[in-house]
Amino acid sequence: MRNLRCVQQSSSGGAAGIKAVAWDVSNDSVVCLRDTRGLLNLERWVGDGFQQIASWDAPQDPYEILDLRFFGDTETACIVFDVGDLVVVRENPDNEEKIEIVGSIDSGISAAAWSPDEELLVITTKANTLIYLTRDFEDLVSLELTARDLEISDHVSVGWGKKETQFKGKKARALRDPTVPEIVDDGRLAESNESGETSISWRGDGAYVAVNAIEDSAQRRVIRVFSREGALDSVSEPVNGLIGPLSWRPAGNLLAGVQLFEDKHQVVFFERNGLRHGQFPLRPLDGVEHGTEMLIRALQWNVDSTVLAISYDDRVQMWTMGNYHWYLKQEILEPGLRWHPENPLKFALVPRSQDKIRRLQYALDVCSAPIVPPSDYGLVAVIDGKTLKVTPFRQANIPPPMALYEINMAANANDVMIILRKPAPEESSLPRFQIKVLHPEQTSLYVLDCSKNEPPKQVQEDGMLEQNQPDPISKSLRREWPLFLQALSPPTETGEFKLAENGSLLFKRRLLVTGCTSYLVTPSHLIFTTSQHLLKFVHLAINPEELEVPLDTPESDERCRSIERGAKLVTAMPSIFAVVLQMPRGNLETIYPRALVLAGLRQSIAEKNYKKAFLACRNQRVDMNIIHDHQPERFIPNVGMFIDQIRKTEHIDLFLSSLKEEDVSRTMYRETLRADERPDIDAAGVQNGKVNRICNAFLEALSGRKANVKNLITAQVCKHPPNLDAGLMEIVQLREMGSDQVDDVVEHICFLADVNRLYDNALGLYDLRLTLLIAQQSQKDPREYLPFLQNLQRMDTLRRQFSIDDYLSRFKKAIRHLCDLNAFEEVKSYTVKHDLYEKTMGLYRYDEEKFSSIMQLYADHLKTTSQFKAAATSFHYLNDMTQASECYRLANQWQESLSTASLIPIPSDQLRSLATTSAQSAIETKDFRAAATIFLDYLQDIPSAAKYFCKGYLFTEAFRTITLSSQTDLLSSTFDTGLTENMASITELLADCKAQLTAQVPRIRELRQKKKEDPLAFFEGDVNEGKDIPDDVSLAATDAASTMGGSLFTRYTNR
């Protein structure tokens, strides 16, 4: 899809007599060899003139220069003459001769070629010998080209094409093997245009060299392939009409030659083993009378194997290949082309009949229409000789070499430009495109209206231009038109972009990215491909610092996408979110990148074009929550507009069913916004209540219009949590209206929600008909649910409701229905079975007798489940003091237990026994104050009370009790003893703490010091003297005592 376009050129006059040119790669200049009246001048083209390097007398005999090579590292030129001389010219000699004939071959030289690395020179002589010379012109290999070389060929002939091997029966032509040629070439020479020349061509890596020469004994041309060491590797198969030009593709896979026929010429290709490998026909030349032969002088590949130049006597044609089709991209009416050895599309032209030399730089560029929505039709024009292939990719995605429109022109095209013409006020509002074509000697103009299915029409050159618009193709600029086109390229609003030859993409002279292979600029994005096979999108900005180039993370960033290796941009169509890429082999691929899709979505949402946004989400599988999340404050009030634009019930259902609480504008699609529009990364990515808010807005908007009940059901079911009951009630209302859509709606709701949950909810509505409809859509066995529903149908209303609630485990609702049935005994058993005491007591709160009965069951239940405190309270409410006292005691509530026991009342001995039991329980729980209080108040045991006051360290209370009872003898027997025992316990504790600190603190200090000096050895990981630190060992500072301090005081505090 790319055309060759001239991007830079320079020329100089005074070029008469130039015989050969060579490139000096060291300073990117041209070295020329000129013959001026028998004097040879070696000159360097500098600026507008020539700087002489050397001058010497030309050979006396008629001569031809076979090869001119300039070595930039030694500043030396080597010229090979056909008369046999090898001349070396030194630009800056150092104690050497400036001009030296380093060798001479008496028989003459027929061809010569230097290897790509400039280390070997291969020469063929007119005596049919092949000579290898080094850079110092030392003879390495010398061998003869003889007929015996043909014996190396492994090509086998089985007589295909001969009469004796042809089948002549009926329908023989239909039965013929298409892979077998009708005629097998025998290698006979061309009847005309056979000059007998010899040509040599090296493979790009310098490992092999091919020689195309006539073998006199066989009377045919033979292409011999030799290794770098001079060993014959292969010879070509016989090809009729093969002539002298030969060029080995630098990539190494093909050798190109020329085959002549009576009615046509074609370029044929050979493999290294000598076998044919395809061909393509050459086209008739303009300005040449029919029947006139034009001699092809040379074939030359450029250095990266993308362009094949075919040199004629008066012109040069440049061919490129894509998708196995050969395109004629350029025809320059000047012969004498010499490619640059390193720059792929740079060459010099030496016209033989003009006093002018030119240096041109070409580029492979896509000719596409301006990307200006909504006129972004993706119009691309491809040059192929006299055919201009035009395709608007927005209308038809046709792969090359085909095209939607093919314009047949009178002359070969060299360049083309597409201009978007704004319509006049009285014309249609649809845009029209002007296609301006540059030919070698003229221009032509075509008009294309993409709104009509009509091919482009040719018009007068100035016929469609406005009066105030200058003609961009003035006659004085036709020669310089490609450069003028570049100046006419409309600048973007955000500045100028430039792609350098080394792959650097610049914006306002600031480097954006390296390794760029192609780029496009849309109204909102810079799109470019990289050598890492990625497609990236950058939001446009005015300042270069504001351009944010995404990282190489296609798995997490929507602005970066992986593409096929070597793919390049052709055009973009933001209106349909499409980008067209061309693969290296030539085929096209149209993709819809997320960045373009989301940019178009946001624009549609801002314009309230919800239908376009919805269809884009649906077609491109974008999360539909973006329709709400991008501008939530505008979407909710415009839900009615959304419904009016969408209309289709299934589309509204699809949107509602896609809702989720996540804010995708802050999470999933955050990176596709401009940096100044991007929400904070810490902002909440979840909107609580978002789904319900949207669903309620849809319900409100749908309620005031004649809407499909499916949308209402979807809005109810898609809530969080789903409102299944409301959705089922919509079906009930539809059934009561006698609608015939009930089955369809039931199927719809079963699709949206779990059918088993719907079955339970429908049953919970006590609507058996609805339940049956839901069950029929489920995987349930009719032998199970039909008898169940029939049994329910036979029950009365309250019993049916109770059975349904009991089946659905809605026990609290079921107990209410039992209460309404006045089945109290059944209520009590159901309450005990399902632990519904509180619910049942609430139902019977106004019926004292039944309430007390349920309370009694509840108290027994609490006592059984060891909830003694609550059970005691319940028994106390029922005036069952005996049970209440016992439960209080079991709950360690000794005050309440002894108090309720006193209310029974019980005998004093039983009360003392209860008090003794309570005191023992308090002692077991180390509640010495409670134990002492019981001994003092209920058992009148002063010594025991004083003893346990002392155990609880309540010495003041113990002293008060002893003195109050006037039992002073207890001071020495009980009080002093308690003081001594407690003092001994505290002293022992302090001694143990001191001993433990004395023993462990120095060790802790030692360990901390060791960890600080060598952390790895401290953790027993120093296996290689600290050279390889394990990944699971952290060298960060930690508290080493944190694991050891836990044992301190543990045996005393149980912590």
PDB file of N, CA and C in Angstrom, residues 162-238:
ATOM      1  N   LYS A 162       7.922 -32.779 -24.646  1.00  0.00           N
ATOM      2  CA  LYS A 162       8.216 -33.373 -25.941  1.00  0.00           C
ATOM      3  C   LYS A 162       7.000 -34.139 -26.455  1.00  0.00           C
ATOM      4  N   LYS A 163       6.929 -34.248 -27.769  1.00  0.00           N
ATOM      5  CA  LYS A 163       5.755 -34.883 -28.373  1.00  0.00           C
ATOM      6  C   LYS A 163       5.603 -36.331 -27.942  1.00  0.00           C
ATOM      7  N   GLU A 164       6.739 -37.045 -27.853  1.00  0.00           N
ATOM      8  CA  GLU A 164       6.648 -38.477 -27.547  1.00  0.00           C
ATOM      9  C   GLU A 164       6.175 -38.743 -26.123  1.00  0.00           C
ATOM     10  N   THR A 165       6.195 -37.738 -25.268  1.00  0.00           N
ATOM     11  CA  THR A 165       5.734 -37.948 -23.891  1.00  0.00           C
ATOM     12  C   THR A 165       4.393 -37.299 -23.622  1.00  0.00           C
ATOM     13  N   GLN A 166       3.754 -36.763 -24.652  1.00  0.00           N
ATOM     14  CA  GLN A 166       2.482 -36.075 -24.449  1.00  0.00           C
ATOM     15  C   GLN A 166       1.324 -37.016 -24.750  1.00  0.00           C
ATOM     16  N   PHE A 167       0.273 -36.910 -23.922  1.00  0.00           N
ATOM     17  CA  PHE A 167      -0.928 -37.699 -24.110  1.00  0.00           C
ATOM     18  C   PHE A 167      -1.872 -36.958 -25.048  1.00  0.00           C
ATOM     19  N   LYS A 168      -2.330 -37.631 -26.105  1.00  0.00           N
ATOM     20  CA  LYS A 168      -3.105 -36.966 -27.155  1.00  0.00           C
ATOM     21  C   LYS A 168      -4.541 -37.455 -27.228  1.00  0.00           C
ATOM     22  N   GLY A 169      -5.050 -38.073 -26.190  1.00  0.00           N
ATOM     23  CA  GLY A 169      -6.422 -38.562 -26.225  1.00  0.00           C
ATOM     24  C   GLY A 169      -7.434 -37.448 -26.070  1.00  0.00           C
ATOM     25  N   LYS A 170      -8.737 -37.850 -25.987  1.00  0.00           N
ATOM     26  CA  LYS A 170      -9.791 -36.866 -25.818  1.00  0.00           C
ATOM     27  C   LYS A 170      -9.649 -36.156 -24.460  1.00  0.00           C
ATOM     28  N   LYS A 171     -10.027 -34.921 -24.474  1.00  0.00           N
ATOM     29  CA  LYS A 171      -9.974 -34.102 -23.260  1.00  0.00           C
ATOM     30  C   LYS A 171      -8.587 -34.138 -22.620  1.00  0.00           C
ATOM     31  N   ALA A 172      -7.561 -34.296 -23.492  1.00  0.00           N
ATOM     32  CA  ALA A 172      -6.198 -34.388 -22.969  1.00  0.00           C
ATOM     33  C   ALA A 172      -5.792 -33.100 -22.260  1.00  0.00           C
ATOM     34  N   ARG A 173      -6.300 -32.004 -22.742  1.00  0.00           N
ATOM     35  CA  ARG A 173      -5.914 -30.735 -22.137  1.00  0.00           C
ATOM     36  C   ARG A 173      -6.469 -30.602 -20.732  1.00  0.00           C
ATOM     37  N   ALA A 174      -7.695 -31.120 -20.528  1.00  0.00           N
ATOM     38  CA  ALA A 174      -8.285 -31.063 -19.198  1.00  0.00           C
ATOM     39  C   ALA A 174      -7.586 -31.985 -18.225  1.00  0.00           C
ATOM     40  N   LEU A 175      -6.998 -33.089 -18.775  1.00  0.00           N
ATOM     41  CA  LEU A 175      -6.320 -34.051 -17.911  1.00  0.00           C
ATOM     42  C   LEU A 175      -4.865 -33.702 -17.681  1.00  0.00           C
ATOM     43  N   ARG A 176      -4.362 -32.665 -18.340  1.00  0.00           N
ATOM     44  CA  ARG A 176      -2.946 -32.349 -18.206  1.00  0.00           C
ATOM     45  C   ARG A 176      -2.622 -31.837 -16.808  1.00  0.00           C
ATOM     46  N   ASP A 177      -1.499 -32.281 -16.295  1.00  0.00           N
ATOM     47  CA  ASP A 177      -1.046 -31.839 -14.980  1.00  0.00           C
ATOM     48  C   ASP A 177      -0.658 -30.362 -15.058  1.00  0.00           C
ATOM     49  N   PRO A 178      -1.318 -29.478 -14.316  1.00  0.00           N
ATOM     50  CA  PRO A 178      -1.007 -28.042 -14.431  1.00  0.00           C
ATOM     51  C   PRO A 178       0.379 -27.701 -13.932  1.00  0.00           C
ATOM     52  N   THR A 179       0.992 -28.587 -13.155  1.00  0.00           N
ATOM     53  CA  THR A 179       2.341 -28.300 -12.654  1.00  0.00           C
ATOM     54  C   THR A 179       3.418 -28.619 -13.671  1.00  0.00           C
ATOM     55  N   VAL A 180       3.037 -29.283 -14.735  1.00  0.00           N
ATOM     56  CA  VAL A 180       4.006 -29.656 -15.764  1.00  0.00           C
ATOM     57  C   VAL A 180       3.958 -28.627 -16.880  1.00  0.00           C
ATOM     58  N   PRO A 181       5.061 -27.968 -17.226  1.00  0.00           N
ATOM     59  CA  PRO A 181       5.036 -26.961 -18.299  1.00  0.00           C
ATOM     60  C   PRO A 181       4.780 -27.608 -19.647  1.00  0.00           C
ATOM     61  N   GLU A 182       4.103 -26.832 -20.495  1.00  0.00           N
ATOM     62  CA  GLU A 182       3.821 -27.344 -21.831  1.00  0.00           C
ATOM     63  C   GLU A 182       5.094 -27.427 -22.669  1.00  0.00           C
ATOM     64  N   ILE A 183       5.998 -26.495 -22.440  1.00  0.00           N
ATOM     65  CA  ILE A 183       7.249 -26.467 -23.195  1.00  0.00           C
ATOM     66  C   ILE A 183       8.397 -26.366 -22.213  1.00  0.00           C
ATOM     67  N   VAL A 184       9.371 -27.201 -22.360  1.00  0.00           N
ATOM     68  CA  VAL A 184      10.556 -27.167 -21.510  1.00  0.00           C
ATOM     69  C   VAL A 184      11.648 -26.407 -22.236  1.00  0.00           C
ATOM     70  N   ASP A 185      12.223 -25.359 -21.575  1.00  0.00           N
ATOM     71  CA  ASP A 185      13.267 -24.540 -22.212  1.00  0.00           C
ATOM     72  C   ASP A 185      14.534 -25.366 -22.426  1.00  0.00           C
ATOM     73  N   ASP A 186      15.179 -25.081 -23.545  1.00  0.00           N
ATOM     74  CA  ASP A 186      16.468 -25.717 -23.814  1.00  0.00           C
ATOM     75  C   ASP A 186      17.622 -24.725 -23.697  1.00  0.00           C
ATOM     76  N   GLY A 187      17.311 -23.469 -23.354  1.00  0.00           N
ATOM     77  CA  GLY A 187      18.358 -22.490 -23.099  1.00  0.00           C
ATOM     78  C   GLY A 187      18.836 -21.741 -24.319  1.00  0.00           C
ATOM     79  N   ARG A 188      18.105 -21.735 -25.402  1.00  0.00           N
ATOM     80  CA  ARG A 188      18.586 -21.048 -26.605  1.00  0.00           C
ATOM     81  C   ARG A 188      18.632 -19.542 -26.354  1.00  0.00           C
ATOM     82  N   LEU A 189      19.570 -18.910 -27.032  1.00  0.00           N
ATOM     83  CA  LEU A 189      19.804 -17.494 -26.832  1.00  0.00           C
ATOM     84  C   LEU A 189      18.694 -16.660 -27.465  1.00  0.00           C
ATOM     85  N   ALA A 190      18.580 -15.425 -26.968  1.00  0.00           N
ATOM     86  CA  ALA A 190      17.595 -14.496 -27.527  1.00  0.00           C
ATOM     87  C   ALA A 190      17.993 -14.125 -28.951  1.00  0.00           C
ATOM     88  N   GLU A 191      16.996 -14.022 -29.802  1.00  0.00           N
ATOM     89  CA  GLU A 191      17.272 -13.713 -31.202  1.00  0.00           C
ATOM     90  C   GLU A 191      17.689 -12.266 -31.389  1.00  0.00           C
ATOM     91  N   SER A 192      17.250 -11.382 -30.509  1.00  0.00           N
ATOM     92  CA  SER A 192      17.624  -9.971 -30.607  1.00  0.00           C
ATOM     93  C   SER A 192      18.001  -9.472 -29.215  1.00  0.00           C
ATOM     94  N   ASN A 193      18.657  -8.320 -29.184  1.00  0.00           N
ATOM     95  CA  ASN A 193      19.068  -7.707 -27.917  1.00  0.00           C
ATOM     96  C   ASN A 193      20.022  -8.574 -27.119  1.00  0.00           C
ATOM     97  N   GLU A 194      20.675  -9.508 -27.748  1.00  0.00           N
ATOM     98  CA  GLU A 194      21.692 -10.302 -27.056  1.00  0.00           C
ATOM     99  C   GLU A 194      23.052  -9.674 -27.350  1.00  0.00           C
ATOM    100  N   SER A 195      23.570  -8.976 -26.357  1.00  0.00           N
ATOM    101  CA  SER A 195      24.829  -8.250 -26.548  1.00  0.00           C
ATOM    102  C   SER A 195      26.042  -9.093 -26.205  1.00  0.00           C
ATOM    103  N   GLY A 196      25.810 -10.265 -25.638  1.00  0.00           N
ATOM    104  CA  GLY A 196      26.920 -11.128 -25.278  1.00  0.00           C
ATOM    105  C   GLY A 196      27.652 -10.699 -24.024  1.00  0.00           C
ATOM    106  N   GLU A 197      27.090  -9.755 -23.258  1.00  0.00           N
ATOM    107  CA  GLU A 197      27.781  -9.261 -22.072  1.00  0.00           C
ATOM    108  C   GLU A 197      27.774 -10.300 -20.955  1.00  0.00           C
ATOM    109  N   THR A 198      28.679 -10.098 -20.021  1.00  0.00           N
ATOM    110  CA  THR A 198      28.775 -10.923 -18.817  1.00  0.00           C
ATOM    111  C   THR A 198      28.484 -10.036 -17.608  1.00  0.00           C
ATOM    112  N   SER A 199      27.774 -10.580 -16.632  1.00  0.00           N
ATOM    113  CA  SER A 199      27.459  -9.798 -15.431  1.00  0.00           C
ATOM    114  C   SER A 199      27.769 -10.627 -14.185  1.00  0.00           C
ATOM    115  N   ILE A 200      28.147  -9.923 -13.131  1.00  0.00           N
ATOM    116  CA  ILE A 200      28.511 -10.552 -11.861  1.00  0.00           C
ATOM    117  C   ILE A 200      27.702  -9.889 -10.756  1.00  0.00           C
ATOM    118  N   SER A 201      27.238 -10.702  -9.805  1.00  0.00           N
ATOM    119  CA  SER A 201      26.467 -10.159  -8.692  1.00  0.00           C
ATOM    120  C   SER A 201      26.753 -10.978  -7.438  1.00  0.00           C
ATOM    121  N   TRP A 202      27.025 -10.287  -6.346  1.00  0.00           N
ATOM    122  CA  TRP A 202      27.293 -10.932  -5.068  1.00  0.00           C
ATOM    123  C   TRP A 202      26.011 -11.052  -4.247  1.00  0.00           C
ATOM    124  N   ARG A 203      25.981 -12.100  -3.417  1.00  0.00           N
ATOM    125  CA  ARG A 203      24.905 -12.177  -2.434  1.00  0.00           C
ATOM    126  C   ARG A 203      25.171 -11.168  -1.321  1.00  0.00           C
ATOM    127  N   GLY A 204      24.147 -10.759  -0.620  1.00  0.00           N
ATOM    128  CA  GLY A 204      24.294  -9.678   0.351  1.00  0.00           C
ATOM    129  C   GLY A 204      25.290  -9.949   1.459  1.00  0.00           C
ATOM    130  N   ASP A 205      25.456 -11.218   1.865  1.00  0.00           N
ATOM    131  CA  ASP A 205      26.398 -11.528   2.925  1.00  0.00           C
ATOM    132  C   ASP A 205      27.802 -11.813   2.411  1.00  0.00           C
ATOM    133  N   GLY A 206      28.001 -11.780   1.076  1.00  0.00           N
ATOM    134  CA  GLY A 206      29.312 -12.000   0.507  1.00  0.00           C
ATOM    135  C   GLY A 206      29.778 -13.434   0.508  1.00  0.00           C
ATOM    136  N   ALA A 207      28.896 -14.386   0.786  1.00  0.00           N
ATOM    137  CA  ALA A 207      29.296 -15.795   0.831  1.00  0.00           C
ATOM    138  C   ALA A 207      29.296 -16.433  -0.554  1.00  0.00           C
ATOM    139  N   TYR A 208      28.520 -15.915  -1.485  1.00  0.00           N
ATOM    140  CA  TYR A 208      28.430 -16.492  -2.827  1.00  0.00           C
ATOM    141  C   TYR A 208      28.412 -15.368  -3.844  1.00  0.00           C
ATOM    142  N   VAL A 209      28.857 -15.726  -5.045  1.00  0.00           N
ATOM    143  CA  VAL A 209      28.845 -14.791  -6.152  1.00  0.00           C
ATOM    144  C   VAL A 209      28.318 -15.524  -7.386  1.00  0.00           C
ATOM    145  N   ALA A 210      27.499 -14.822  -8.182  1.00  0.00           N
ATOM    146  CA  ALA A 210      26.900 -15.411  -9.378  1.00  0.00           C
ATOM    147  C   ALA A 210      27.470 -14.729 -10.619  1.00  0.00           C
ATOM    148  N   VAL A 211      27.730 -15.548 -11.638  1.00  0.00           N
ATOM    149  CA  VAL A 211      28.278 -15.060 -12.908  1.00  0.00           C
ATOM    150  C   VAL A 211      27.328 -15.483 -14.021  1.00  0.00           C
ATOM    151  N   ASN A 212      26.843 -14.501 -14.775  1.00  0.00           N
ATOM    152  CA  ASN A 212      25.943 -14.755 -15.897  1.00  0.00           C
ATOM    153  C   ASN A 212      26.736 -14.552 -17.183  1.00  0.00           C
ATOM    154  N   ALA A 213      27.000 -15.654 -17.892  1.00  0.00           N
ATOM    155  CA  ALA A 213      27.813 -15.576 -19.111  1.00  0.00           C
ATOM    156  C   ALA A 213      27.305 -16.587 -20.130  1.00  0.00           C
ATOM    157  N   ILE A 214      27.649 -16.357 -21.398  1.00  0.00           N
ATOM    158  CA  ILE A 214      27.272 -17.277 -22.482  1.00  0.00           C
ATOM    159  C   ILE A 214      28.272 -18.423 -22.533  1.00  0.00           C
ATOM    160  N   GLU A 215      27.737 -19.629 -22.564  1.00  0.00           N
ATOM    161  CA  GLU A 215      28.583 -20.818 -22.765  1.00  0.00           C
ATOM    162  C   GLU A 215      28.544 -21.148 -24.250  1.00  0.00           C
ATOM    163  N   ASP A 216      29.673 -20.886 -24.928  1.00  0.00           N
ATOM    164  CA  ASP A 216      29.702 -21.011 -26.392  1.00  0.00           C
ATOM    165  C   ASP A 216      29.415 -22.426 -26.847  1.00  0.00           C
ATOM    166  N   SER A 217      29.937 -23.414 -26.166  1.00  0.00           N
ATOM    167  CA  SER A 217      29.759 -24.795 -26.619  1.00  0.00           C
ATOM    168  C   SER A 217      28.305 -25.244 -26.531  1.00  0.00           C
ATOM    169  N   ALA A 218      27.591 -24.717 -25.538  1.00  0.00           N
ATOM    170  CA  ALA A 218      26.188 -25.104 -25.377  1.00  0.00           C
ATOM    171  C   ALA A 218      25.233 -24.116 -26.018  1.00  0.00           C
ATOM    172  N   GLN A 219      25.800 -22.980 -26.481  1.00  0.00           N
ATOM    173  CA  GLN A 219      24.980 -21.935 -27.114  1.00  0.00           C
ATOM    174  C   GLN A 219      23.792 -21.535 -26.230  1.00  0.00           C
ATOM    175  N   ARG A 220      24.091 -21.276 -24.990  1.00  0.00           N
ATOM    176  CA  ARG A 220      23.060 -20.782 -24.066  1.00  0.00           C
ATOM    177  C   ARG A 220      23.735 -20.021 -22.929  1.00  0.00           C
ATOM    178  N   ARG A 221      22.928 -19.226 -22.287  1.00  0.00           N
ATOM    179  CA  ARG A 221      23.431 -18.496 -21.127  1.00  0.00           C
ATOM    180  C   ARG A 221      23.352 -19.381 -19.876  1.00  0.00           C
ATOM    181  N   VAL A 222      24.377 -19.264 -19.057  1.00  0.00           N
ATOM    182  CA  VAL A 222      24.460 -20.054 -17.833  1.00  0.00           C
ATOM    183  C   VAL A 222      24.781 -19.116 -16.681  1.00  0.00           C
ATOM    184  N   ILE A 223      24.052 -19.277 -15.594  1.00  0.00           N
ATOM    185  CA  ILE A 223      24.359 -18.554 -14.364  1.00  0.00           C
ATOM    186  C   ILE A 223      25.094 -19.517 -13.446  1.00  0.00           C
ATOM    187  N   ARG A 224      26.359 -19.239 -13.229  1.00  0.00           N
ATOM    188  CA  ARG A 224      27.164 -20.076 -12.333  1.00  0.00           C
ATOM    189  C   ARG A 224      27.226 -19.407 -10.961  1.00  0.00           C
ATOM    190  N   VAL A 225      27.095 -20.201  -9.921  1.00  0.00           N
ATOM    191  CA  VAL A 225      27.186 -19.704  -8.548  1.00  0.00           C
ATOM    192  C   VAL A 225      28.441 -20.286  -7.932  1.00  0.00           C
ATOM    193  N   PHE A 226      29.330 -19.399  -7.465  1.00  0.00           N
ATOM    194  CA  PHE A 226      30.584 -19.800  -6.844  1.00  0.00           C
ATOM    195  C   PHE A 226      30.572 -19.389  -5.375  1.00  0.00           C
ATOM    196  N   SER A 227      31.267 -20.174  -4.576  1.00  0.00           N
ATOM    197  CA  SER A 227      31.431 -19.812  -3.177  1.00  0.00           C
ATOM    198  C   SER A 227      32.502 -18.740  -3.057  1.00  0.00           C
ATOM    199  N   ARG A 228      32.666 -18.232  -1.855  1.00  0.00           N
ATOM    200  CA  ARG A 228      33.676 -17.196  -1.622  1.00  0.00           C
ATOM    201  C   ARG A 228      35.092 -17.745  -1.834  1.00  0.00           C
ATOM    202  N   GLU A 229      35.235 -19.061  -1.684  1.00  0.00           N
ATOM    203  CA  GLU A 229      36.540 -19.684  -1.864  1.00  0.00           C
ATOM    204  C   GLU A 229      36.807 -20.055  -3.311  1.00  0.00           C
ATOM    205  N   GLY A 230      35.835 -19.842  -4.205  1.00  0.00           N
ATOM    206  CA  GLY A 230      36.030 -20.120  -5.612  1.00  0.00           C
ATOM    207  C   GLY A 230      35.524 -21.468  -6.058  1.00  0.00           C
ATOM    208  N   ALA A 231      34.822 -22.198  -5.192  1.00  0.00           N
ATOM    209  CA  ALA A 231      34.271 -23.497  -5.565  1.00  0.00           C
ATOM    210  C   ALA A 231      32.940 -23.309  -6.272  1.00  0.00           C
ATOM    211  N   LEU A 232      32.752 -24.036  -7.378  1.00  0.00           N
ATOM    212  CA  LEU A 232      31.490 -23.965  -8.124  1.00  0.00           C
ATOM    213  C   LEU A 232      30.397 -24.644  -7.311  1.00  0.00           C
ATOM    214  N   ASP A 233      29.335 -23.905  -7.031  1.00  0.00           N
ATOM    215  CA  ASP A 233      28.260 -24.423  -6.186  1.00  0.00           C
ATOM    216  C   ASP A 233      27.098 -24.957  -7.017  1.00  0.00           C
ATOM    217  N   SER A 234      26.693 -24.247  -8.057  1.00  0.00           N
ATOM    218  CA  SER A 234      25.546 -24.681  -8.866  1.00  0.00           C
ATOM    219  C   SER A 234      25.549 -23.903 -10.164  1.00  0.00           C
ATOM    220  N   VAL A 235      24.770 -24.412 -11.124  1.00  0.00           N
ATOM    221  CA  VAL A 235      24.516 -23.703 -12.370  1.00  0.00           C
ATOM    222  C   VAL A 235      23.022 -23.666 -12.600  1.00  0.00           C
ATOM    223  N   SER A 236      22.579 -22.699 -13.388  1.00  0.00           N
ATOM    224  CA  SER A 236      21.146 -22.512 -13.575  1.00  0.00           C
ATOM    225  C   SER A 236      20.591 -23.504 -14.588  1.00  0.00           C
ATOM    226  N   GLU A 237      19.314 -23.737 -14.488  1.00  0.00           N
ATOM    227  CA  GLU A 237      18.631 -24.562 -15.467  1.00  0.00           C
ATOM    228  C   GLU A 237      18.476 -23.780 -16.768  1.00  0.00           C
ATOM    229  N   PRO A 238      18.302 -24.450 -17.906  1.00  0.00           N
ATOM    230  CA  PRO A 238      18.182 -23.737 -19.188  1.00  0.00           C
ATOM    231  C   PRO A 238      16.947 -22.842 -19.216  1.00  0.00           C
TER     232      PRO A 238
END
